[in-house]
JSON list of C-alpha atoms in Angstrom, two decimals:
[
{"chain": "A", "resi": 1, "resn": "ALA", "atom": "CA", "xyz": [-17.40, -144.70, 0.74]},
{"chain": "A", "resi": 2, "resn": "GLN", "atom": "CA", "xyz": [-20.22, -142.27, 1.15]},
{"chain": "A", "resi": 3, "resn": "THR", "atom": "CA", "xyz": [-21.54, -139.76, -1.30]},
{"chain": "A", "resi": 4, "resn": "VAL", "atom": "CA", "xyz": [-23.90, -136.81, -0.91]},
{"chain": "A", "resi": 5, "resn": "THR", "atom": "CA", "xyz": [-25.76, -135.40, -3.91]},
{"chain": "A", "resi": 6, "resn": "GLN", "atom": "CA", "xyz": [-27.56, -132.03, -4.14]},
{"chain": "A", "resi": 7, "resn": "SER", "atom": "CA", "xyz": [-29.26, -131.97, -7.53]},
{"chain": "A", "resi": 8, "resn": "GLN", "atom": "CA", "xyz": [-30.30, -128.32, -7.42]},
{"chain": "A", "resi": 9, "resn": "PRO", "atom": "CA", "xyz": [-27.33, -125.93, -7.89]},
{"chain": "A", "resi": 10, "resn": "GLU", "atom": "CA", "xyz": [-29.66, -122.94, -7.56]},
{"chain": "A", "resi": 11, "resn": "MET", "atom": "CA", "xyz": [-33.11, -122.30, -6.09]},
{"chain": "A", "resi": 12, "resn": "SER", "atom": "CA", "xyz": [-35.15, -119.19, -5.53]},
{"chain": "A", "resi": 13, "resn": "VAL", "atom": "CA", "xyz": [-38.16, -118.43, -3.37]},
{"chain": "A", "resi": 14, "resn": "GLN", "atom": "CA", "xyz": [-40.38, -115.44, -2.63]},
{"chain": "A", "resi": 15, "resn": "GLU", "atom": "CA", "xyz": [-40.18, -113.94, 0.80]},
{"chain": "A", "resi": 16, "resn": "ALA", "atom": "CA", "xyz": [-42.72, -115.56, 3.22]},
{"chain": "A", "resi": 17, "resn": "GLU", "atom": "CA", "xyz": [-43.06, -118.61, 0.92]},
{"chain": "A", "resi": 18, "resn": "THR", "atom": "CA", "xyz": [-41.84, -122.17, 1.54]},
{"chain": "A", "resi": 19, "resn": "VAL", "atom": "CA", "xyz": [-38.97, -123.84, -0.29]},
{"chain": "A", "resi": 20, "resn": "THR", "atom": "CA", "xyz": [-37.58, -127.38, -0.18]},
{"chain": "A", "resi": 21, "resn": "LEU", "atom": "CA", "xyz": [-33.93, -128.20, -0.93]},
{"chain": "A", "resi": 22, "resn": "SER", "atom": "CA", "xyz": [-33.13, -131.74, -2.00]},
{"chain": "A", "resi": 23, "resn": "CYS", "atom": "CA", "xyz": [-30.34, -134.01, -0.81]},
{"chain": "A", "resi": 24, "resn": "THR", "atom": "CA", "xyz": [-29.69, -137.70, -1.35]},
{"chain": "A", "resi": 25, "resn": "TYR", "atom": "CA", "xyz": [-26.87, -139.73, 0.15]},
{"chain": "A", "resi": 26, "resn": "ASP", "atom": "CA", "xyz": [-25.41, -143.14, -0.30]},
{"chain": "A", "resi": 27, "resn": "THR", "atom": "CA", "xyz": [-23.90, -145.18, 2.46]},
{"chain": "A", "resi": 28, "resn": "SER", "atom": "CA", "xyz": [-23.85, -148.87, 3.38]},
{"chain": "A", "resi": 29, "resn": "GLU", "atom": "CA", "xyz": [-23.54, -148.01, 7.08]},
{"chain": "A", "resi": 30, "resn": "SER", "atom": "CA", "xyz": [-26.50, -148.14, 9.48]},
{"chain": "A", "resi": 31, "resn": "ASP", "atom": "CA", "xyz": [-25.05, -145.63, 11.93]},
{"chain": "A", "resi": 32, "resn": "TYR", "atom": "CA", "xyz": [-24.71, -142.19, 10.43]},
{"chain": "A", "resi": 33, "resn": "TYR", "atom": "CA", "xyz": [-25.55, -138.58, 10.99]},
{"chain": "A", "resi": 34, "resn": "LEU", "atom": "CA", "xyz": [-26.92, -136.01, 8.56]},
{"chain": "A", "resi": 35, "resn": "PHE", "atom": "CA", "xyz": [-26.51, -132.26, 8.62]},
{"chain": "A", "resi": 36, "resn": "TRP", "atom": "CA", "xyz": [-27.60, -129.12, 6.80]},
{"chain": "A", "resi": 37, "resn": "TYR", "atom": "CA", "xyz": [-25.21, -126.18, 6.95]},
{"chain": "A", "resi": 38, "resn": "LYS", "atom": "CA", "xyz": [-25.88, -122.66, 5.70]},
{"chain": "A", "resi": 39, "resn": "GLN", "atom": "CA", "xyz": [-23.12, -120.41, 4.33]},
{"chain": "A", "resi": 40, "resn": "PRO", "atom": "CA", "xyz": [-24.26, -116.82, 3.77]},
{"chain": "A", "resi": 41, "resn": "PRO", "atom": "CA", "xyz": [-22.13, -114.24, 1.92]},
{"chain": "A", "resi": 42, "resn": "SER", "atom": "CA", "xyz": [-20.28, -113.60, 5.19]},
{"chain": "A", "resi": 43, "resn": "ARG", "atom": "CA", "xyz": [-18.85, -117.08, 4.48]},
{"chain": "A", "resi": 44, "resn": "GLN", "atom": "CA", "xyz": [-19.32, -118.56, 7.99]},
{"chain": "A", "resi": 45, "resn": "MET", "atom": "CA", "xyz": [-20.70, -122.11, 7.90]},
{"chain": "A", "resi": 46, "resn": "ILE", "atom": "CA", "xyz": [-23.65, -122.23, 10.27]},
{"chain": "A", "resi": 47, "resn": "LEU", "atom": "CA", "xyz": [-25.31, -125.44, 11.39]},
{"chain": "A", "resi": 48, "resn": "VAL", "atom": "CA", "xyz": [-29.00, -125.40, 10.47]},
{"chain": "A", "resi": 49, "resn": "ILE", "atom": "CA", "xyz": [-30.18, -128.83, 11.53]},
{"chain": "A", "resi": 50, "resn": "ARG", "atom": "CA", "xyz": [-28.91, -132.30, 12.41]},
{"chain": "A", "resi": 51, "resn": "GLN", "atom": "CA", "xyz": [-30.57, -135.69, 12.08]},
{"chain": "A", "resi": 52, "resn": "GLU", "atom": "CA", "xyz": [-29.54, -138.98, 13.66]},
{"chain": "A", "resi": 53, "resn": "ALA", "atom": "CA", "xyz": [-30.21, -141.89, 11.27]},
{"chain": "A", "resi": 54, "resn": "TYR", "atom": "CA", "xyz": [-31.59, -144.05, 14.08]},
{"chain": "A", "resi": 55, "resn": "LYS", "atom": "CA", "xyz": [-34.32, -141.53, 14.88]},
{"chain": "A", "resi": 56, "resn": "GLN", "atom": "CA", "xyz": [-37.52, -141.89, 12.86]},
{"chain": "A", "resi": 57, "resn": "GLN", "atom": "CA", "xyz": [-38.81, -138.50, 13.86]},
{"chain": "A", "resi": 58, "resn": "ASN", "atom": "CA", "xyz": [-37.85, -135.66, 11.50]},
{"chain": "A", "resi": 59, "resn": "ALA", "atom": "CA", "xyz": [-35.70, -132.93, 13.07]},
{"chain": "A", "resi": 60, "resn": "THR", "atom": "CA", "xyz": [-37.07, -129.38, 13.27]},
{"chain": "A", "resi": 61, "resn": "GLU", "atom": "CA", "xyz": [-35.57, -126.08, 14.25]},
{"chain": "A", "resi": 62, "resn": "ASN", "atom": "CA", "xyz": [-37.98, -123.20, 14.19]},
{"chain": "A", "resi": 63, "resn": "ARG", "atom": "CA", "xyz": [-38.75, -122.50, 10.46]},
{"chain": "A", "resi": 64, "resn": "PHE", "atom": "CA", "xyz": [-36.43, -125.26, 9.33]},
{"chain": "A", "resi": 65, "resn": "SER", "atom": "CA", "xyz": [-37.45, -128.92, 9.11]},
{"chain": "A", "resi": 66, "resn": "VAL", "atom": "CA", "xyz": [-36.25, -132.00, 7.32]},
{"chain": "A", "resi": 67, "resn": "ASN", "atom": "CA", "xyz": [-38.00, -134.81, 5.52]},
{"chain": "A", "resi": 68, "resn": "PHE", "atom": "CA", "xyz": [-35.82, -137.82, 6.32]},
{"chain": "A", "resi": 69, "resn": "GLN", "atom": "CA", "xyz": [-36.64, -140.83, 4.14]},
{"chain": "A", "resi": 70, "resn": "LYS", "atom": "CA", "xyz": [-34.23, -143.50, 5.26]},
{"chain": "A", "resi": 71, "resn": "ALA", "atom": "CA", "xyz": [-35.18, -146.16, 2.76]},
{"chain": "A", "resi": 72, "resn": "ALA", "atom": "CA", "xyz": [-34.90, -143.72, -0.10]},
{"chain": "A", "resi": 73, "resn": "LYS", "atom": "CA", "xyz": [-31.71, -142.19, 1.38]},
{"chain": "A", "resi": 74, "resn": "SER", "atom": "CA", "xyz": [-33.24, -138.78, 1.06]},
{"chain": "A", "resi": 75, "resn": "PHE", "atom": "CA", "xyz": [-32.79, -135.84, 3.42]},
{"chain": "A", "resi": 76, "resn": "SER", "atom": "CA", "xyz": [-34.50, -132.69, 2.15]},
{"chain": "A", "resi": 77, "resn": "LEU", "atom": "CA", "xyz": [-34.63, -129.38, 3.97]},
{"chain": "A", "resi": 78, "resn": "LYS", "atom": "CA", "xyz": [-37.83, -127.33, 4.15]},
{"chain": "A", "resi": 79, "resn": "ILE", "atom": "CA", "xyz": [-37.69, -123.63, 4.92]},
{"chain": "A", "resi": 80, "resn": "SER", "atom": "CA", "xyz": [-41.02, -122.12, 5.90]},
{"chain": "A", "resi": 81, "resn": "ASP", "atom": "CA", "xyz": [-41.86, -118.41, 5.84]},
{"chain": "A", "resi": 82, "resn": "SER", "atom": "CA", "xyz": [-38.61, -117.62, 3.98]},
{"chain": "A", "resi": 83, "resn": "GLN", "atom": "CA", "xyz": [-36.80, -114.48, 5.01]},
{"chain": "A", "resi": 84, "resn": "LEU", "atom": "CA", "xyz": [-34.24, -112.35, 3.21]},
{"chain": "A", "resi": 85, "resn": "GLY", "atom": "CA", "xyz": [-31.64, -113.54, 5.72]},
{"chain": "A", "resi": 86, "resn": "ASP", "atom": "CA", "xyz": [-32.12, -117.10, 4.56]},
{"chain": "A", "resi": 87, "resn": "ALA", "atom": "CA", "xyz": [-30.32, -116.34, 1.33]},
{"chain": "A", "resi": 88, "resn": "ALA", "atom": "CA", "xyz": [-27.18, -118.44, 1.37]},
{"chain": "A", "resi": 89, "resn": "MET", "atom": "CA", "xyz": [-25.44, -121.50, 0.03]},
{"chain": "A", "resi": 90, "resn": "TYR", "atom": "CA", "xyz": [-26.83, -124.59, 1.69]},
{"chain": "A", "resi": 91, "resn": "PHE", "atom": "CA", "xyz": [-24.69, -127.70, 2.08]},
{"chain": "A", "resi": 92, "resn": "CYS", "atom": "CA", "xyz": [-26.03, -131.13, 2.95]},
{"chain": "A", "resi": 93, "resn": "ALA", "atom": "CA", "xyz": [-23.49, -133.37, 4.73]},
{"chain": "A", "resi": 94, "resn": "SER", "atom": "CA", "xyz": [-23.24, -136.82, 6.19]},
{"chain": "A", "resi": 95, "resn": "ARG", "atom": "CA", "xyz": [-20.83, -138.72, 8.43]},
{"chain": "A", "resi": 96, "resn": "THR", "atom": "CA", "xyz": [-20.46, -142.38, 9.27]},
{"chain": "A", "resi": 97, "resn": "SER", "atom": "CA", "xyz": [-18.21, -144.08, 11.78]},
{"chain": "A", "resi": 98, "resn": "GLY", "atom": "CA", "xyz": [-14.58, -143.86, 10.74]},
{"chain": "A", "resi": 99, "resn": "SER", "atom": "CA", "xyz": [-15.23, -141.47, 7.95]},
{"chain": "A", "resi": 100, "resn": "ARG", "atom": "CA", "xyz": [-14.91, -137.81, 7.15]},
{"chain": "A", "resi": 101, "resn": "LEU", "atom": "CA", "xyz": [-17.76, -135.30, 7.08]},
{"chain": "A", "resi": 102, "resn": "THR", "atom": "CA", "xyz": [-18.84, -135.52, 3.44]},
{"chain": "A", "resi": 103, "resn": "PHE", "atom": "CA", "xyz": [-20.50, -132.51, 1.82]},
{"chain": "A", "resi": 104, "resn": "GLY", "atom": "CA", "xyz": [-22.68, -132.19, -1.22]},
{"chain": "A", "resi": 105, "resn": "GLU", "atom": "CA", "xyz": [-21.92, -129.59, -3.86]},
{"chain": "A", "resi": 106, "resn": "GLY", "atom": "CA", "xyz": [-24.34, -127.08, -2.38]},
{"chain": "A", "resi": 107, "resn": "THR", "atom": "CA", "xyz": [-27.54, -125.26, -3.36]},
{"chain": "A", "resi": 108, "resn": "GLN", "atom": "CA", "xyz": [-27.47, -121.51, -3.75]},
{"chain": "A", "resi": 109, "resn": "LEU", "atom": "CA", "xyz": [-30.76, -120.11, -2.41]},
{"chain": "A", "resi": 110, "resn": "THR", "atom": "CA", "xyz": [-31.99, -116.68, -3.42]},
{"chain": "A", "resi": 111, "resn": "VAL", "atom": "CA", "xyz": [-34.86, -115.06, -1.53]},
{"chain": "A", "resi": 112, "resn": "ASN", "atom": "CA", "xyz": [-36.79, -112.48, -3.58]},
{"chain": "A", "resi": 113, "resn": "PRO", "atom": "CA", "xyz": [-38.54, -109.61, -1.78]},
{"chain": "B", "resi": 1, "resn": "ASP", "atom": "CA", "xyz": [-21.76, -120.76, 23.29]},
{"chain": "B", "resi": 2, "resn": "THR", "atom": "CA", "xyz": [-20.84, -122.37, 20.02]},
{"chain": "B", "resi": 3, "resn": "GLU", "atom": "CA", "xyz": [-18.21, -119.87, 18.94]},
{"chain": "B", "resi": 4, "resn": "VAL", "atom": "CA", "xyz": [-15.07, -120.64, 17.05]},
{"chain": "B", "resi": 5, "resn": "THR", "atom": "CA", "xyz": [-12.88, -117.62, 16.28]},
{"chain": "B", "resi": 6, "resn": "GLN", "atom": "CA", "xyz": [-10.31, -117.18, 13.54]},
{"chain": "B", "resi": 7, "resn": "THR", "atom": "CA", "xyz": [-7.69, -114.56, 12.89]},
{"chain": "B", "resi": 8, "resn": "PRO", "atom": "CA", "xyz": [-6.94, -112.81, 10.67]},
{"chain": "B", "resi": 9, "resn": "LYS", "atom": "CA", "xyz": [-10.08, -112.35, 8.61]},
{"chain": "B", "resi": 10, "resn": "HIS", "atom": "CA", "xyz": [-8.12, -111.56, 5.47]},
{"chain": "B", "resi": 11, "resn": "LEU", "atom": "CA", "xyz": [-4.48, -112.29, 4.60]},
{"chain": "B", "resi": 12, "resn": "VAL", "atom": "CA", "xyz": [-2.51, -111.32, 1.53]},
{"chain": "B", "resi": 13, "resn": "MET", "atom": "CA", "xyz": [0.95, -112.85, 1.15]},
{"chain": "B", "resi": 14, "resn": "GLY", "atom": "CA", "xyz": [3.67, -113.33, -1.36]},
{"chain": "B", "resi": 15, "resn": "MET", "atom": "CA", "xyz": [5.00, -116.71, -2.35]},
{"chain": "B", "resi": 16, "resn": "THR", "atom": "CA", "xyz": [8.13, -116.27, -0.26]},
{"chain": "B", "resi": 17, "resn": "ASN", "atom": "CA", "xyz": [6.40, -115.11, 2.91]},
{"chain": "B", "resi": 18, "resn": "LYS", "atom": "CA", "xyz": [5.76, -117.05, 6.08]},
{"chain": "B", "resi": 19, "resn": "LYS", "atom": "CA", "xyz": [2.47, -116.43, 7.85]},
{"chain": "B", "resi": 20, "resn": "SER", "atom": "CA", "xyz": [0.17, -118.22, 10.32]},
{"chain": "B", "resi": 21, "resn": "LEU", "atom": "CA", "xyz": [-3.56, -118.60, 10.68]},
{"chain": "B", "resi": 22, "resn": "LYS", "atom": "CA", "xyz": [-5.02, -118.94, 14.16]},
{"chain": "B", "resi": 23, "resn": "CYS", "atom": "CA", "xyz": [-8.15, -120.63, 15.43]},
{"chain": "B", "resi": 24, "resn": "GLU", "atom": "CA", "xyz": [-9.52, -120.69, 18.95]},
{"chain": "B", "resi": 25, "resn": "GLN", "atom": "CA", "xyz": [-12.49, -122.31, 20.70]},
{"chain": "B", "resi": 26, "resn": "HIS", "atom": "CA", "xyz": [-13.63, -122.30, 24.32]},
{"chain": "B", "resi": 27, "resn": "MET", "atom": "CA", "xyz": [-16.32, -124.96, 24.15]},
{"chain": "B", "resi": 28, "resn": "GLY", "atom": "CA", "xyz": [-14.14, -127.63, 25.70]},
{"chain": "B", "resi": 29, "resn": "HIS", "atom": "CA", "xyz": [-14.03, -129.52, 22.40]},
{"chain": "B", "resi": 30, "resn": "ARG", "atom": "CA", "xyz": [-11.22, -132.04, 21.95]},
{"chain": "B", "resi": 31, "resn": "ALA", "atom": "CA", "xyz": [-11.18, -132.23, 18.18]},
{"chain": "B", "resi": 32, "resn": "MET", "atom": "CA", "xyz": [-10.24, -129.42, 15.81]},
{"chain": "B", "resi": 33, "resn": "TYR", "atom": "CA", "xyz": [-10.15, -129.31, 12.02]},
{"chain": "B", "resi": 34, "resn": "TRP", "atom": "CA", "xyz": [-8.75, -127.29, 9.15]},
{"chain": "B", "resi": 35, "resn": "TYR", "atom": "CA", "xyz": [-10.65, -127.10, 5.90]},
{"chain": "B", "resi": 36, "resn": "LYS", "atom": "CA", "xyz": [-9.87, -125.33, 2.60]},
{"chain": "B", "resi": 37, "resn": "GLN", "atom": "CA", "xyz": [-12.74, -123.95, 0.55]},
{"chain": "B", "resi": 38, "resn": "LYS", "atom": "CA", "xyz": [-12.69, -122.64, -3.00]},
{"chain": "B", "resi": 39, "resn": "ALA", "atom": "CA", "xyz": [-15.42, -120.35, -4.26]},
{"chain": "B", "resi": 40, "resn": "LYS", "atom": "CA", "xyz": [-18.81, -122.07, -4.75]},
{"chain": "B", "resi": 41, "resn": "LYS", "atom": "CA", "xyz": [-17.40, -125.40, -3.67]},
{"chain": "B", "resi": 42, "resn": "PRO", "atom": "CA", "xyz": [-17.81, -127.42, -0.45]},
{"chain": "B", "resi": 43, "resn": "PRO", "atom": "CA", "xyz": [-15.05, -127.38, 2.16]},
{"chain": "B", "resi": 44, "resn": "GLU", "atom": "CA", "xyz": [-12.23, -129.90, 1.72]},
{"chain": "B", "resi": 45, "resn": "LEU", "atom": "CA", "xyz": [-10.73, -131.46, 4.84]},
{"chain": "B", "resi": 46, "resn": "MET", "atom": "CA", "xyz": [-7.02, -130.82, 5.38]},
{"chain": "B", "resi": 47, "resn": "PHE", "atom": "CA", "xyz": [-6.11, -131.80, 8.96]},
{"chain": "B", "resi": 48, "resn": "VAL", "atom": "CA", "xyz": [-7.76, -133.19, 12.08]},
{"chain": "B", "resi": 49, "resn": "TYR", "atom": "CA", "xyz": [-6.41, -132.90, 15.62]},
{"chain": "B", "resi": 50, "resn": "SER", "atom": "CA", "xyz": [-7.87, -135.11, 18.30]},
{"chain": "B", "resi": 51, "resn": "TYR", "atom": "CA", "xyz": [-6.82, -134.59, 21.89]},
{"chain": "B", "resi": 52, "resn": "GLU", "atom": "CA", "xyz": [-4.02, -132.31, 20.65]},
{"chain": "B", "resi": 53, "resn": "LYS", "atom": "CA", "xyz": [-2.51, -135.03, 18.42]},
{"chain": "B", "resi": 54, "resn": "LEU", "atom": "CA", "xyz": [-2.63, -134.95, 14.64]},
{"chain": "B", "resi": 55, "resn": "SER", "atom": "CA", "xyz": [-4.97, -137.77, 13.66]},
{"chain": "B", "resi": 56, "resn": "ILE", "atom": "CA", "xyz": [-5.63, -137.04, 9.99]},
{"chain": "B", "resi": 57, "resn": "ASN", "atom": "CA", "xyz": [-3.52, -135.41, 7.27]},
{"chain": "B", "resi": 58, "resn": "GLU", "atom": "CA", "xyz": [-5.32, -135.51, 3.97]},
{"chain": "B", "resi": 59, "resn": "SER", "atom": "CA", "xyz": [-2.09, -135.61, 1.94]},
{"chain": "B", "resi": 60, "resn": "VAL", "atom": "CA", "xyz": [-1.70, -131.84, 2.28]},
{"chain": "B", "resi": 61, "resn": "PRO", "atom": "CA", "xyz": [1.55, -130.35, 0.84]},
{"chain": "B", "resi": 62, "resn": "SER", "atom": "CA", "xyz": [4.22, -129.67, 3.42]},
{"chain": "B", "resi": 63, "resn": "ARG", "atom": "CA", "xyz": [4.02, -125.90, 2.77]},
{"chain": "B", "resi": 64, "resn": "PHE", "atom": "CA", "xyz": [1.04, -126.13, 5.14]},
{"chain": "B", "resi": 65, "resn": "SER", "atom": "CA", "xyz": [2.05, -127.04, 8.68]},
{"chain": "B", "resi": 66, "resn": "PRO", "atom": "CA", "xyz": [-0.54, -127.43, 11.40]},
{"chain": "B", "resi": 67, "resn": "GLU", "atom": "CA", "xyz": [0.11, -127.02, 15.09]},
{"chain": "B", "resi": 68, "resn": "CYS", "atom": "CA", "xyz": [-2.10, -127.57, 18.16]},
{"chain": "B", "resi": 69, "resn": "PRO", "atom": "CA", "xyz": [-0.44, -125.91, 21.15]},
{"chain": "B", "resi": 70, "resn": "ASN", "atom": "CA", "xyz": [-3.28, -126.81, 23.44]},
{"chain": "B", "resi": 71, "resn": "SER", "atom": "CA", "xyz": [-6.87, -128.09, 23.30]},
{"chain": "B", "resi": 72, "resn": "SER", "atom": "CA", "xyz": [-8.30, -124.63, 22.64]},
{"chain": "B", "resi": 73, "resn": "LEU", "atom": "CA", "xyz": [-5.87, -123.41, 19.94]},
{"chain": "B", "resi": 74, "resn": "LEU", "atom": "CA", "xyz": [-5.10, -124.51, 16.45]},
{"chain": "B", "resi": 75, "resn": "ASN", "atom": "CA", "xyz": [-2.61, -122.85, 14.13]},
{"chain": "B", "resi": 76, "resn": "LEU", "atom": "CA", "xyz": [-1.86, -123.31, 10.44]},
{"chain": "B", "resi": 77, "resn": "HIS", "atom": "CA", "xyz": [1.63, -122.22, 9.44]},
{"chain": "B", "resi": 78, "resn": "LEU", "atom": "CA", "xyz": [2.06, -121.20, 5.80]},
{"chain": "B", "resi": 79, "resn": "HIS", "atom": "CA", "xyz": [5.30, -121.06, 3.89]},
{"chain": "B", "resi": 80, "resn": "ALA", "atom": "CA", "xyz": [6.17, -120.84, 0.18]},
{"chain": "B", "resi": 81, "resn": "LEU", "atom": "CA", "xyz": [2.58, -120.96, -0.91]},
{"chain": "B", "resi": 82, "resn": "GLN", "atom": "CA", "xyz": [1.42, -120.96, -4.49]},
{"chain": "B", "resi": 83, "resn": "PRO", "atom": "CA", "xyz": [-1.29, -118.74, -6.04]},
{"chain": "B", "resi": 84, "resn": "GLU", "atom": "CA", "xyz": [-3.59, -121.78, -6.32]},
{"chain": "B", "resi": 85, "resn": "ASP", "atom": "CA", "xyz": [-3.55, -121.94, -2.47]},
{"chain": "B", "resi": 86, "resn": "SER", "atom": "CA", "xyz": [-5.68, -118.82, -2.42]},
{"chain": "B", "resi": 87, "resn": "ALA", "atom": "CA", "xyz": [-8.92, -119.81, -0.74]},
{"chain": "B", "resi": 88, "resn": "LEU", "atom": "CA", "xyz": [-11.09, -119.50, 2.36]},
{"chain": "B", "resi": 89, "resn": "TYR", "atom": "CA", "xyz": [-9.56, -121.48, 5.22]},
{"chain": "B", "resi": 90, "resn": "LEU", "atom": "CA", "xyz": [-12.07, -122.69, 7.73]},
{"chain": "B", "resi": 91, "resn": "CYS", "atom": "CA", "xyz": [-11.44, -123.98, 11.20]},
{"chain": "B", "resi": 92, "resn": "ALA", "atom": "CA", "xyz": [-13.94, -126.22, 13.01]},
{"chain": "B", "resi": 93, "resn": "SER", "atom": "CA", "xyz": [-14.21, -127.97, 16.31]},
{"chain": "B", "resi": 94, "resn": "SER", "atom": "CA", "xyz": [-16.30, -130.78, 17.75]},
{"chain": "B", "resi": 95, "resn": "GLN", "atom": "CA", "xyz": [-16.69, -132.58, 21.06]},
{"chain": "B", "resi": 96, "resn": "GLU", "atom": "CA", "xyz": [-14.59, -135.69, 20.56]},
{"chain": "B", "resi": 97, "resn": "GLY", "atom": "CA", "xyz": [-13.88, -136.11, 16.85]},
{"chain": "B", "resi": 98, "resn": "ASP", "atom": "CA", "xyz": [-16.36, -138.98, 16.62]},
{"chain": "B", "resi": 99, "resn": "HIS", "atom": "CA", "xyz": [-18.83, -139.33, 13.81]},
{"chain": "B", "resi": 100, "resn": "THR", "atom": "CA", "xyz": [-21.64, -138.55, 16.28]},
{"chain": "B", "resi": 101, "resn": "ASP", "atom": "CA", "xyz": [-20.28, -135.04, 16.82]},
{"chain": "B", "resi": 102, "resn": "THR", "atom": "CA", "xyz": [-21.51, -131.86, 15.26]},
{"chain": "B", "resi": 103, "resn": "GLN", "atom": "CA", "xyz": [-18.71, -129.69, 13.84]},
{"chain": "B", "resi": 104, "resn": "TYR", "atom": "CA", "xyz": [-18.92, -125.98, 14.54]},
{"chain": "B", "resi": 105, "resn": "PHE", "atom": "CA", "xyz": [-17.15, -123.70, 12.13]},
{"chain": "B", "resi": 106, "resn": "GLY", "atom": "CA", "xyz": [-15.33, -120.39, 12.49]},
{"chain": "B", "resi": 107, "resn": "PRO", "atom": "CA", "xyz": [-15.83, -117.43, 10.13]},
{"chain": "B", "resi": 108, "resn": "GLY", "atom": "CA", "xyz": [-12.77, -118.30, 8.10]},
{"chain": "B", "resi": 109, "resn": "THR", "atom": "CA", "xyz": [-9.62, -116.56, 6.87]},
{"chain": "B", "resi": 110, "resn": "ARG", "atom": "CA", "xyz": [-9.66, -115.47, 3.26]},
{"chain": "B", "resi": 111, "resn": "LEU", "atom": "CA", "xyz": [-6.15, -116.01, 1.95]},
{"chain": "B", "resi": 112, "resn": "THR", "atom": "CA", "xyz": [-4.78, -114.42, -1.21]},
{"chain": "B", "resi": 113, "resn": "VAL", "atom": "CA", "xyz": [-1.34, -115.55, -2.44]},
{"chain": "B", "resi": 114, "resn": "LEU", "atom": "CA", "xyz": [0.28, -113.21, -4.95]}
]
């Protein structure tokens, strides 16, 4: 079984600053995929970034980047130059072969002007 | 285009009503999913269709009945629901249903059962 843990139920950041959201996972598999999804008040789940476990290079998408520490089973999300539109619930998720997409409990991010 | 559409956006129904939720994608994906999400909680998987066949049913009560008429459409038929079934229902799709896929979500249907 796999588990995903987000230890920060809530985070806040000032506009234009940088914030890092934490995520740890536990799996015995070597082949797995990691995701960060964003869910704003509109409630649509939007893919932010995806990381393949076999890739050593950290994934980046514009202002969003991850710090993937495979040995530590850590997958944190860094948001640079935070914008008001980044305010949302962020879910970390993982999936291994033959399993479901497993979500963490989420981190509610507030962006202060 | 990574769009998954869902209708209706909101639905209010009584416990004796029959209603349906609809999901559509035109990305050529062969796997489609239904999730249920309560407020401030992660989505919970309900059903998975792969190549138009039901591949996963997460022990969902029979008052929820999924249907996949074709590879682009996914329905969720609702009958005799309970107030605790009130939630956001999310549809998602992915390329093959494999663990290597990325799931793309629709905007959801907010269901209220009176």
